[in-house]
């Protein structure tokens, strides 16, 4: 790939490289910021975060940064201790940066802080348990990374991003295994990143011999043990990669926030600091087609320009509640002006993640509180559904891709259902629906996503990886 597509600074979370995609303006009913029903000191407290310190204004750049403690790293149980809002715990961390999604079309204003970047990388293991690490010829500060890079609007899914990046960087088409983790990362210097890390099948001797790296992007590679990789990679990436290497494979995909375990991942890993960062010390590189480490190539774009030209996605957080009979709780949106606005539109409770104040779990808590009047801790992450934009799928009505998190709300009681207080400015009614009725009310992709989330409930492990509600391939 041409040097003008290189990433200035460190890897783009799972990988690197800017693309030429411009930021896309969201369109649709839920792309604007919803009216905030909080007032006065309570609202100001939310903007300051759980620590009481004012959240820093987002700045541009893709630096490793220092690790930050985030909310949402709490273990969620299967049953939701739903309580009326006002008597429960305060909202989660507001120090995050995040986004929204586009299901129906319509129009509200106020879009600042509701978009994020996406990236995908690949972990290639070998028979000795080592992992493939590449050197970035243009990055002196953080010279080592996992191969991968940023999402482009024409990528149908993060899997396609990962495959394309390996083809461009290393010159072969990888065979991908399951999603290893989803990591929502925060930084004071750029928007959040939804970083997807995949397992790659072990490379054959023929594939290794056929390596044809792009010298502008790969200045050598090395096979490192998990311990070596933990020291050699930048702290945030080190936490992410180390989590994938330490956790049992059947625990995946792991849910991470800034590289720290969240949700079901806490059952398998304890949160902790990364090992001492040693960069290239003790690392023996092979196949160095680019410049030597002492003379890294200068990135063609400054960080501000790079960030401004990166395409954005949006994200939603929804929660799956059922009753004792297995019926699903659905809510109907209030009609909105514009095409399709008068048609009944049913969804799982939830909505857009607000990038300037929350992480996905915090968004799920807030949406349930605002829409139903409950204070409820999200349980397991059941599904991750990637909805392509129209650049990747001509049948799509979305202007960009949307990533939907579906959390388990557990089984609710009659008393909890009786306490529902709908957000009247947004919702018209709620219903408990058996699977057949839910399928009839929901759109095709929404029902497929809900069915996948219900299936995940019945097994151990991480969330289902979906594209448009269907299993990713």
Short mmCIF file of C-alpha atoms in Angstrom, two decimals:
data_model
loop_
_atom_site.label_atom_id
_atom_site.label_comp_id
_atom_site.label_asym_id
_atom_site.label_seq_id
_atom_site.Cartn_x
_atom_site.Cartn_y
_atom_site.Cartn_z
CA UNK A 1 0.00 0.00 0.00
CA UNK A 2 1.26 3.52 -0.77
CA UNK A 3 3.11 5.37 1.98
CA UNK A 4 0.45 8.09 2.00
CA UNK A 5 -1.85 5.56 3.68
CA UNK A 6 0.45 4.94 6.63
CA UNK A 7 -0.65 5.71 10.14
CA UNK A 8 1.25 8.47 11.92
CA UNK A 9 2.32 7.36 15.35
CA UNK A 10 1.48 4.01 16.83
CA UNK A 11 -0.71 1.25 15.46
CA UNK A 12 -4.41 1.95 15.08
CA UNK A 13 -5.22 -0.20 18.09
CA UNK A 14 -5.49 -3.60 16.38
CA UNK A 15 -3.39 -2.51 13.46
CA UNK A 16 -2.43 0.61 11.56
CA UNK A 17 -2.86 2.63 8.45
CA UNK A 18 -5.12 5.44 7.55
CA UNK A 19 -7.53 5.17 4.69
CA UNK A 20 -8.94 7.83 2.46
CA UNK A 21 -12.49 7.61 3.81
CA UNK A 22 -13.94 10.89 5.08
CA UNK A 23 -16.03 11.20 8.19
CA UNK A 24 -19.62 10.52 7.25
CA UNK A 25 -22.40 12.60 8.67
CA UNK A 26 -25.01 10.47 10.39
CA UNK A 27 -28.58 10.62 9.20
CA UNK A 28 -31.65 9.22 10.83
CA UNK A 29 -33.93 9.59 13.77
CA UNK A 30 -31.53 8.33 16.41
CA UNK A 31 -28.37 9.89 15.04
CA UNK A 32 -28.92 13.10 16.93
CA UNK A 33 -28.41 13.25 20.66
CA UNK A 34 -31.56 12.30 22.53
CA UNK A 35 -33.01 14.99 24.81
CA UNK A 36 -31.28 14.61 28.18
CA UNK A 37 -33.86 14.31 30.93
CA UNK A 38 -31.25 14.82 33.62
CA UNK A 39 -30.99 18.31 35.05
CA UNK A 40 -28.75 20.37 37.27
CA UNK A 41 -26.03 18.82 39.43
CA UNK A 42 -26.88 15.24 38.50
CA UNK A 43 -26.17 15.90 34.86
CA UNK A 44 -22.97 17.77 35.66
CA UNK A 45 -21.85 14.84 37.80
CA UNK A 46 -22.34 12.46 34.89
CA UNK A 47 -20.11 14.58 32.67
CA UNK A 48 -17.41 14.49 35.33
CA UNK A 49 -17.38 10.72 35.61
CA UNK A 50 -17.30 8.41 38.57
CA UNK A 51 -14.09 9.97 39.88
CA UNK A 52 -15.61 13.44 40.10
CA UNK A 53 -12.95 14.83 37.77
CA UNK A 54 -14.00 16.61 34.64
CA UNK A 55 -13.63 14.38 31.58
CA UNK A 56 -10.97 15.78 29.23
CA UNK A 57 -12.07 17.17 25.92
CA UNK A 58 -11.31 14.76 23.07
CA UNK A 59 -8.13 15.54 21.15
CA UNK A 60 -6.78 13.90 18.08
CA UNK A 61 -4.02 11.37 17.71
CA UNK A 62 -3.48 7.65 18.02
CA UNK A 63 -0.94 7.40 20.78
CA UNK A 64 -0.70 4.56 23.22
CA UNK A 65 -1.43 6.85 26.14
CA UNK A 66 -1.42 5.77 29.73
CA UNK A 67 -3.83 3.15 31.06
CA UNK A 68 -7.00 4.58 32.54
CA UNK A 69 -9.38 2.97 34.94
CA UNK A 70 -12.80 2.56 33.37
CA UNK A 71 -16.25 1.72 34.59
CA UNK A 72 -18.11 -1.28 33.29
CA UNK A 73 -15.52 -3.81 34.44
CA UNK A 74 -18.05 -5.31 36.77
CA UNK A 75 -19.29 -8.84 36.59
CA UNK A 76 -22.90 -8.97 35.44
CA UNK A 77 -25.13 -11.74 36.73
CA UNK A 78 -27.79 -13.57 34.82
CA UNK A 79 -30.68 -12.08 36.79
CA UNK A 80 -31.21 -8.34 36.54
CA UNK A 81 -31.75 -6.65 39.91
CA UNK A 82 -34.08 -4.13 38.30
CA UNK A 83 -35.08 -1.25 40.53
CA UNK A 84 -36.90 2.00 39.92
CA UNK A 85 -34.56 4.77 38.91
CA UNK A 86 -33.67 7.07 41.74
CA UNK A 87 -33.10 4.32 44.25
CA UNK A 88 -30.27 2.56 42.46
CA UNK A 89 -26.58 3.13 41.85
CA UNK A 90 -25.35 6.19 39.98
CA UNK A 91 -24.57 5.97 36.27
CA UNK A 92 -21.28 4.41 35.20
CA UNK A 93 -18.17 6.13 34.03
CA UNK A 94 -18.64 9.18 31.88
CA UNK A 95 -15.03 9.53 30.88
CA UNK A 96 -15.47 7.57 27.65
CA UNK A 97 -15.91 8.66 24.08
CA UNK A 98 -18.44 6.79 21.89
CA UNK A 99 -21.28 6.72 19.23
CA UNK A 100 -24.75 5.77 17.94
CA UNK A 101 -26.41 3.73 15.28
CA UNK A 102 -28.97 4.06 12.56
CA UNK A 103 -31.89 1.75 12.46
CA UNK A 104 -34.90 3.92 11.53
CA UNK A 105 -34.58 7.07 9.48
CA UNK A 106 -35.70 10.49 10.60
CA UNK A 107 -33.94 13.48 12.13
CA UNK A 108 -32.65 14.97 15.36
CA UNK A 109 -29.79 17.41 15.61
CA UNK A 110 -26.75 17.27 17.91
CA UNK A 111 -24.28 14.69 16.62
CA UNK A 112 -21.05 15.63 18.38
CA UNK A 113 -19.18 12.84 20.09
CA UNK A 114 -21.28 10.00 18.76
CA UNK A 115 -18.83 8.36 16.38
CA UNK A 116 -15.83 6.09 16.77
CA UNK A 117 -13.10 4.37 14.80
CA UNK A 118 -12.90 0.64 14.10
CA UNK A 119 -9.90 -1.61 13.50
CA UNK A 120 -9.10 -5.29 13.14
CA UNK A 121 -5.95 -7.33 13.65
CA UNK A 122 -4.89 -10.97 13.61
CA UNK A 123 -3.04 -13.12 16.15
CA UNK A 124 -1.03 -15.79 14.31
CA UNK A 125 0.21 -18.50 16.73
CA UNK A 126 2.85 -21.09 15.94
CA UNK A 127 3.35 -24.64 17.21
CA UNK A 128 5.52 -23.40 20.10
CA UNK A 129 2.82 -21.09 21.44
CA UNK A 130 4.50 -17.95 20.13
CA UNK A 131 2.68 -15.13 18.32
CA UNK A 132 3.66 -13.13 15.22
CA UNK A 133 4.60 -9.49 15.90
CA UNK A 134 5.57 -6.97 13.22
CA UNK A 135 7.76 -3.89 13.35
CA UNK A 136 6.39 -0.55 12.18
CA UNK A 137 9.10 1.17 10.12
CA UNK A 138 7.53 4.60 10.68
CA UNK A 139 7.03 4.49 14.46
CA UNK A 140 10.01 5.05 16.73
CA UNK A 141 8.01 5.41 19.94
CA UNK A 142 5.94 2.22 19.60
CA UNK A 143 7.78 0.11 17.01
CA UNK A 144 6.01 -3.26 17.48
CA UNK A 145 2.39 -4.21 16.84
CA UNK A 146 0.03 -6.95 15.75
CA UNK A 147 -0.59 -7.04 12.03
CA UNK A 148 -3.85 -5.38 11.04
CA UNK A 149 -5.31 -1.94 10.51
CA UNK A 150 -8.25 0.40 10.25
CA UNK A 151 -11.71 -0.35 8.92
CA UNK A 152 -12.68 1.07 5.53
CA UNK A 153 -16.29 1.83 4.48
CA UNK A 154 -16.16 -0.81 1.72
CA UNK A 155 -15.29 -3.55 4.21
CA UNK A 156 -18.38 -5.69 4.77
CA UNK A 157 -17.26 -6.54 8.31
CA UNK A 158 -14.25 -6.39 10.65
CA UNK A 159 -13.32 -9.87 9.38
CA UNK A 160 -12.99 -8.45 5.92
CA UNK A 161 -10.88 -5.60 7.34
CA UNK A 162 -8.53 -8.11 8.96
CA UNK A 163 -8.17 -10.19 5.78
CA UNK A 164 -7.59 -7.12 3.60
CA UNK A 165 -4.97 -5.73 5.96
CA UNK A 166 -2.98 -8.98 6.02
CA UNK A 167 -3.13 -9.22 2.23
CA UNK A 168 -1.83 -5.66 1.90
CA UNK A 169 0.79 -5.84 4.64
CA UNK A 170 2.17 -9.38 4.41
CA UNK A 171 1.18 -10.47 0.91
CA UNK A 172 -0.97 -13.54 1.59
CA UNK A 173 -4.62 -14.32 2.35
CA UNK A 174 -5.00 -15.51 5.95
CA UNK A 175 -7.36 -18.18 7.22
CA UNK A 176 -9.19 -16.62 10.14
CA UNK A 177 -10.49 -18.48 13.16
CA UNK A 178 -12.90 -17.09 15.76
CA UNK A 179 -12.99 -13.57 17.11
CA UNK A 180 -10.55 -13.45 20.03
CA UNK A 181 -11.78 -10.22 21.60
CA UNK A 182 -13.62 -6.95 21.19
CA UNK A 183 -11.85 -4.08 22.95
CA UNK A 184 -13.48 -0.65 23.27
CA UNK A 185 -10.50 1.62 23.86
CA UNK A 186 -10.43 5.19 25.11
CA UNK A 187 -7.84 7.90 24.72
CA UNK A 188 -7.66 11.61 25.46
CA UNK A 189 -6.17 12.24 22.02
CA UNK A 190 -8.63 10.65 19.62
CA UNK A 191 -12.12 9.12 19.38
CA UNK A 192 -12.71 5.67 20.85
CA UNK A 193 -11.76 2.59 18.83
CA UNK A 194 -13.71 -0.66 18.56
CA UNK A 195 -10.73 -2.99 18.14
CA UNK A 196 -11.44 -6.52 16.88
CA UNK A 197 -8.69 -9.11 17.29
CA UNK A 198 -9.03 -12.45 15.46
CA UNK A 199 -7.25 -15.75 15.77
CA UNK A 200 -5.46 -16.75 12.60
CA UNK A 201 -4.75 -20.34 11.66
CA UNK A 202 -1.10 -21.30 12.22
CA UNK A 203 0.97 -20.36 9.20
CA UNK A 204 2.37 -23.14 7.06
CA UNK A 205 6.05 -23.20 6.00
CA UNK A 206 4.91 -22.37 2.47
CA UNK A 207 3.03 -19.28 3.69
CA UNK A 208 6.01 -18.16 5.75
CA UNK A 209 8.30 -18.58 2.76
CA UNK A 210 5.87 -16.58 0.63
CA UNK A 211 5.87 -13.50 2.87
CA UNK A 212 6.04 -10.38 0.68
CA UNK A 213 5.61 -7.55 3.18
CA UNK A 214 5.00 -3.98 2.13
CA UNK A 215 8.25 -2.27 3.21
CA UNK A 216 6.39 0.97 3.91
CA UNK A 217 4.38 -0.81 6.59
CA UNK A 218 6.33 -3.81 7.82
CA UNK A 219 9.98 -3.42 8.75
CA UNK A 220 10.46 -6.97 9.96
CA UNK A 221 8.74 -9.52 12.16
CA UNK A 222 9.39 -11.83 15.08
CA UNK A 223 7.81 -14.78 16.85
CA UNK A 224 7.47 -13.90 20.54
CA UNK A 225 6.35 -15.91 23.54
CA UNK A 226 3.34 -14.51 25.43
CA UNK A 227 5.71 -13.10 28.06
CA UNK A 228 7.95 -11.47 25.45
CA UNK A 229 4.96 -10.01 23.59
CA UNK A 230 3.60 -8.59 26.84
CA UNK A 231 6.80 -6.60 27.34
CA UNK A 232 7.40 -5.62 23.70
CA UNK A 233 3.96 -4.26 22.80
CA UNK A 234 2.61 -0.85 23.88
CA UNK A 235 0.71 -1.07 27.20
CA UNK A 236 -2.85 -0.98 25.86
CA UNK A 237 -2.13 -3.41 23.04
CA UNK A 238 -0.13 -5.53 25.48
CA UNK A 239 -3.15 -5.87 27.77
CA UNK A 240 -5.36 -6.84 24.84
CA UNK A 241 -3.01 -9.41 23.35
CA UNK A 242 -2.06 -10.83 26.75
CA UNK A 243 -5.73 -11.29 27.65
CA UNK A 244 -6.31 -13.30 24.48
CA UNK A 245 -3.22 -15.44 25.08
CA UNK A 246 -3.98 -16.09 28.76
CA UNK A 247 -7.71 -16.83 28.63
CA UNK A 248 -9.07 -20.25 27.63
CA UNK A 249 -9.97 -20.32 23.94
CA UNK A 250 -13.53 -21.41 24.72
CA UNK A 251 -14.02 -18.24 26.80
CA UNK A 252 -13.91 -16.09 23.68
CA UNK A 253 -14.69 -13.73 22.29
CA UNK A 254 -13.45 -11.76 25.29
CA UNK A 255 -15.11 -8.50 26.26
CA UNK A 256 -12.52 -5.84 27.08
CA UNK A 257 -12.63 -2.14 27.92
CA UNK A 258 -9.28 -0.41 27.44
CA UNK A 259 -7.72 -3.85 27.46
CA UNK A 260 -9.21 -4.64 30.87
CA UNK A 261 -11.56 -7.61 31.41
CA UNK A 262 -15.27 -6.78 31.49
CA UNK A 263 -18.43 -8.87 31.79
CA UNK A 264 -17.91 -12.62 31.47
CA UNK A 265 -14.17 -12.11 30.87
CA UNK A 266 -13.81 -11.37 34.60
CA UNK A 267 -14.70 -15.03 35.22
CA UNK A 268 -11.46 -16.01 33.47
CA UNK A 269 -9.02 -13.13 33.96
CA UNK A 270 -8.22 -10.66 36.69
CA UNK A 271 -7.63 -7.03 35.79
CA UNK A 272 -4.08 -5.86 36.30
CA UNK A 273 -1.36 -3.60 34.94
CA UNK A 274 0.64 -4.60 31.86
CA UNK A 275 4.25 -5.76 32.29
CA UNK A 276 7.14 -3.32 31.96
CA UNK A 277 7.31 -1.90 28.45
CA UNK A 278 10.65 -2.77 26.81
CA UNK A 279 9.89 -2.11 23.12
CA UNK A 280 12.56 -3.70 20.88
CA UNK A 281 14.91 -4.70 23.69
CA UNK A 282 15.77 -8.39 23.33
CA UNK A 283 13.65 -8.81 20.17
CA UNK A 284 15.39 -10.42 17.18
CA UNK A 285 13.70 -9.39 13.95
CA UNK A 286 13.78 -11.35 10.71
CA UNK A 287 12.99 -10.32 7.16
CA UNK A 288 13.54 -6.58 7.44
CA UNK A 289 12.59 -5.25 4.01
CA UNK A 290 12.28 -1.63 5.17
CA UNK A 291 14.44 0.86 6.97
CA UNK A 292 16.51 -0.18 10.01
CA UNK A 293 14.96 0.47 13.42
CA UNK A 294 17.28 3.42 14.08
CA UNK A 295 15.92 5.33 11.09
CA UNK A 296 12.13 5.00 11.02
CA UNK A 297 10.32 6.49 8.08
CA UNK A 298 8.43 9.67 8.86
CA UNK A 299 4.64 9.30 8.71
CA UNK A 300 3.14 11.24 5.78
CA UNK A 301 0.28 12.70 7.87
CA UNK A 302 0.24 14.45 11.20
CA UNK A 303 -2.09 12.92 13.79
CA UNK A 304 -4.75 15.64 13.51
CA UNK A 305 -5.01 15.22 9.75
CA UNK A 306 -5.00 11.45 10.04
CA UNK A 307 -7.83 11.43 12.58
CA UNK A 308 -9.86 13.90 10.54
CA UNK A 309 -9.68 11.67 7.46
CA UNK A 310 -10.49 8.36 9.14
CA UNK A 311 -13.98 6.94 8.49
CA UNK A 312 -16.22 6.57 11.53
CA UNK A 313 -18.77 4.02 12.61
CA UNK A 314 -21.51 4.30 15.22
CA UNK A 315 -22.64 1.94 17.96
CA UNK A 316 -25.69 0.94 20.01
CA UNK A 317 -26.20 -0.90 23.28
CA UNK A 318 -29.35 -3.00 23.71
CA UNK A 319 -30.52 -5.28 26.50
CA UNK A 320 -32.39 -8.59 26.24
CA UNK A 321 -34.98 -9.12 28.99
CA UNK A 322 -37.26 -12.17 29.24
CA UNK A 323 -39.91 -13.27 31.70
CA UNK A 324 -40.26 -16.65 33.40
CA UNK A 325 -42.02 -18.03 30.31
CA UNK A 326 -39.20 -17.01 27.99
CA UNK A 327 -41.08 -14.14 26.39
CA UNK A 328 -38.95 -11.24 25.14
CA UNK A 329 -39.53 -7.65 26.27
CA UNK A 330 -39.90 -5.32 23.28
CA UNK A 331 -40.61 -1.59 23.11
CA UNK A 332 -42.23 0.39 20.29
CA UNK A 333 -40.71 3.67 19.18
CA UNK A 334 -42.84 6.78 18.97
CA UNK A 335 -43.61 7.64 15.32
CA UNK A 336 -41.28 10.18 13.73
CA UNK A 337 -41.53 12.49 10.70
CA UNK A 338 -40.24 11.14 7.44
CA UNK A 339 -40.38 7.93 5.39
CA UNK A 340 -41.46 4.93 7.44
CA UNK A 341 -42.02 7.02 10.54
CA UNK A 342 -45.68 6.08 10.87
CA UNK A 343 -45.02 2.35 10.69
CA UNK A 344 -44.82 0.55 14.06
CA UNK A 345 -41.14 0.01 14.88
CA UNK A 346 -40.27 -2.47 17.62
CA UNK A 347 -36.83 -2.99 19.18
CA UNK A 348 -35.09 -4.35 22.25
CA UNK A 349 -34.67 -1.64 24.91
CA UNK A 350 -31.57 0.42 24.25
CA UNK A 351 -30.09 3.01 21.95
CA UNK A 352 -27.04 4.96 20.93
CA UNK A 353 -23.81 4.96 22.90
CA UNK A 354 -22.84 8.52 23.78
CA UNK A 355 -19.15 8.74 23.01
CA UNK A 356 -18.39 11.79 25.10
CA UNK A 357 -19.55 10.24 28.35
CA UNK A 358 -19.79 6.45 28.44
CA UNK A 359 -18.65 2.93 27.57
CA UNK A 360 -21.00 0.26 26.13
CA UNK A 361 -22.02 -1.15 29.53
CA UNK A 362 -22.65 2.32 30.90
CA UNK A 363 -24.77 3.05 27.81
CA UNK A 364 -26.86 -0.07 28.37
CA UNK A 365 -27.51 0.96 31.99
CA UNK A 366 -28.46 4.50 30.98
CA UNK A 367 -30.78 3.42 28.18
CA UNK A 368 -32.67 1.00 30.44
CA UNK A 369 -32.95 3.67 33.11
CA UNK A 370 -34.22 6.28 30.64
CA UNK A 371 -36.56 4.03 28.67
CA UNK A 372 -37.99 1.73 31.36
CA UNK A 373 -37.28 3.53 34.64
CA UNK A 374 -35.17 0.63 35.93
CA UNK A 375 -31.70 0.69 37.43
CA UNK A 376 -30.16 -2.51 36.07
CA UNK A 377 -26.62 -3.84 35.82
CA UNK A 378 -25.99 -5.42 32.38
CA UNK A 379 -25.17 -9.12 32.41
CA UNK A 380 -23.20 -11.07 29.81
CA UNK A 381 -22.48 -9.62 26.43
CA UNK A 382 -24.59 -11.93 24.25
CA UNK A 383 -24.03 -10.64 20.73
CA UNK A 384 -21.94 -8.24 18.65
CA UNK A 385 -23.76 -7.39 15.44
CA UNK A 386 -22.01 -5.46 12.67
CA UNK A 387 -24.47 -3.70 10.35
CA UNK A 388 -22.71 -2.65 7.12
CA UNK A 389 -23.23 0.77 5.59
CA UNK A 390 -24.24 1.38 2.02
CA UNK A 391 -20.64 1.52 0.75
CA UNK A 392 -20.28 -2.17 1.63
CA UNK A 393 -23.88 -3.25 1.09
CA UNK A 394 -25.97 -1.50 -1.55
CA UNK A 395 -29.15 -2.76 0.09
CA UNK A 396 -28.32 -0.91 3.30
CA UNK A 397 -30.01 2.38 4.22
CA UNK A 398 -27.23 3.28 6.68
CA UNK A 399 -24.71 5.98 5.83
CA UNK A 400 -22.00 4.11 7.75
CA UNK A 401 -21.52 0.85 9.61
CA UNK A 402 -23.12 0.32 13.02
CA UNK A 403 -21.89 -1.99 15.80
CA UNK A 404 -24.65 -3.26 18.10
CA UNK A 405 -23.86 -4.63 21.56
CA UNK A 406 -26.59 -6.86 23.06
CA UNK A 407 -26.37 -7.48 26.82
CA UNK A 408 -28.28 -9.96 28.95
CA UNK A 409 -30.85 -8.29 31.20
CA UNK A 410 -31.88 -11.58 32.79
CA UNK A 411 -35.34 -12.76 33.82
CA UNK A 412 -37.68 -10.08 35.13
CA UNK A 413 -40.54 -10.52 37.61
CA UNK A 414 -44.16 -9.39 37.52
CA UNK A 415 -43.33 -6.70 40.07
CA UNK A 416 -40.57 -5.35 37.88
CA UNK A 417 -42.80 -5.32 34.83
CA UNK A 418 -45.47 -3.46 36.79
CA UNK A 419 -42.91 -0.77 37.63
CA UNK A 420 -42.04 0.07 34.00
CA UNK A 421 -42.15 3.83 33.40
CA UNK A 422 -41.78 4.37 29.65
CA UNK A 423 -39.95 7.39 28.27
CA UNK A 424 -43.02 8.98 26.71
CA UNK A 425 -41.03 11.23 24.40
CA UNK A 426 -39.49 8.15 22.76
CA UNK A 427 -41.66 5.09 23.34
CA UNK A 428 -45.33 4.28 22.88
CA UNK A 429 -45.75 0.85 24.48
CA UNK A 430 -44.03 -2.33 25.60
CA UNK A 431 -44.93 -5.99 25.12
CA UNK A 432 -43.80 -9.45 26.19
CA UNK A 433 -43.58 -11.57 23.06
CA UNK A 434 -43.03 -15.26 22.50
CA UNK A 435 -40.45 -16.02 19.79
CA UNK A 436 -43.04 -16.27 17.01
CA UNK A 437 -44.60 -12.93 17.90
CA UNK A 438 -41.21 -11.26 18.36
CA UNK A 439 -40.16 -12.48 14.94
CA UNK A 440 -43.29 -10.94 13.43
CA UNK A 441 -42.76 -7.56 15.09
CA UNK A 442 -39.02 -7.10 14.66
CA UNK A 443 -37.22 -6.35 11.42
CA UNK A 444 -35.39 -9.27 9.84
CA UNK A 445 -31.93 -8.36 11.13
CA UNK A 446 -33.26 -7.38 14.57
CA UNK A 447 -35.00 -10.72 14.99
CA UNK A 448 -31.94 -12.65 13.78
CA UNK A 449 -29.81 -10.74 16.30
CA UNK A 450 -32.32 -11.41 19.09
CA UNK A 451 -32.48 -15.11 18.25
CA UNK A 452 -28.68 -15.33 18.30
CA UNK A 453 -28.59 -13.59 21.69
CA UNK A 454 -31.15 -16.05 23.07
CA UNK A 455 -29.02 -18.94 21.81
CA UNK A 456 -25.90 -17.48 23.46
CA UNK A 457 -27.73 -17.48 26.79
CA UNK A 458 -27.92 -21.26 26.65
CA UNK A 459 -24.17 -21.80 26.34
CA UNK A 460 -20.95 -20.71 27.99
CA UNK A 461 -18.43 -18.38 26.43
CA UNK A 462 -18.47 -14.99 24.82
CA UNK A 463 -20.84 -13.18 22.49
CA UNK A 464 -21.98 -14.34 19.08
CA UNK A 465 -20.19 -12.51 16.27
CA UNK A 466 -22.81 -11.42 13.73
CA UNK A 467 -23.03 -9.45 10.50
CA UNK A 468 -26.53 -8.15 9.81
CA UNK A 469 -27.86 -10.55 12.43
CA UNK A 470 -26.30 -13.62 10.80
CA UNK A 471 -23.21 -15.53 11.96
CA UNK A 472 -20.05 -13.89 10.65
CA UNK A 473 -18.02 -15.88 8.14
#
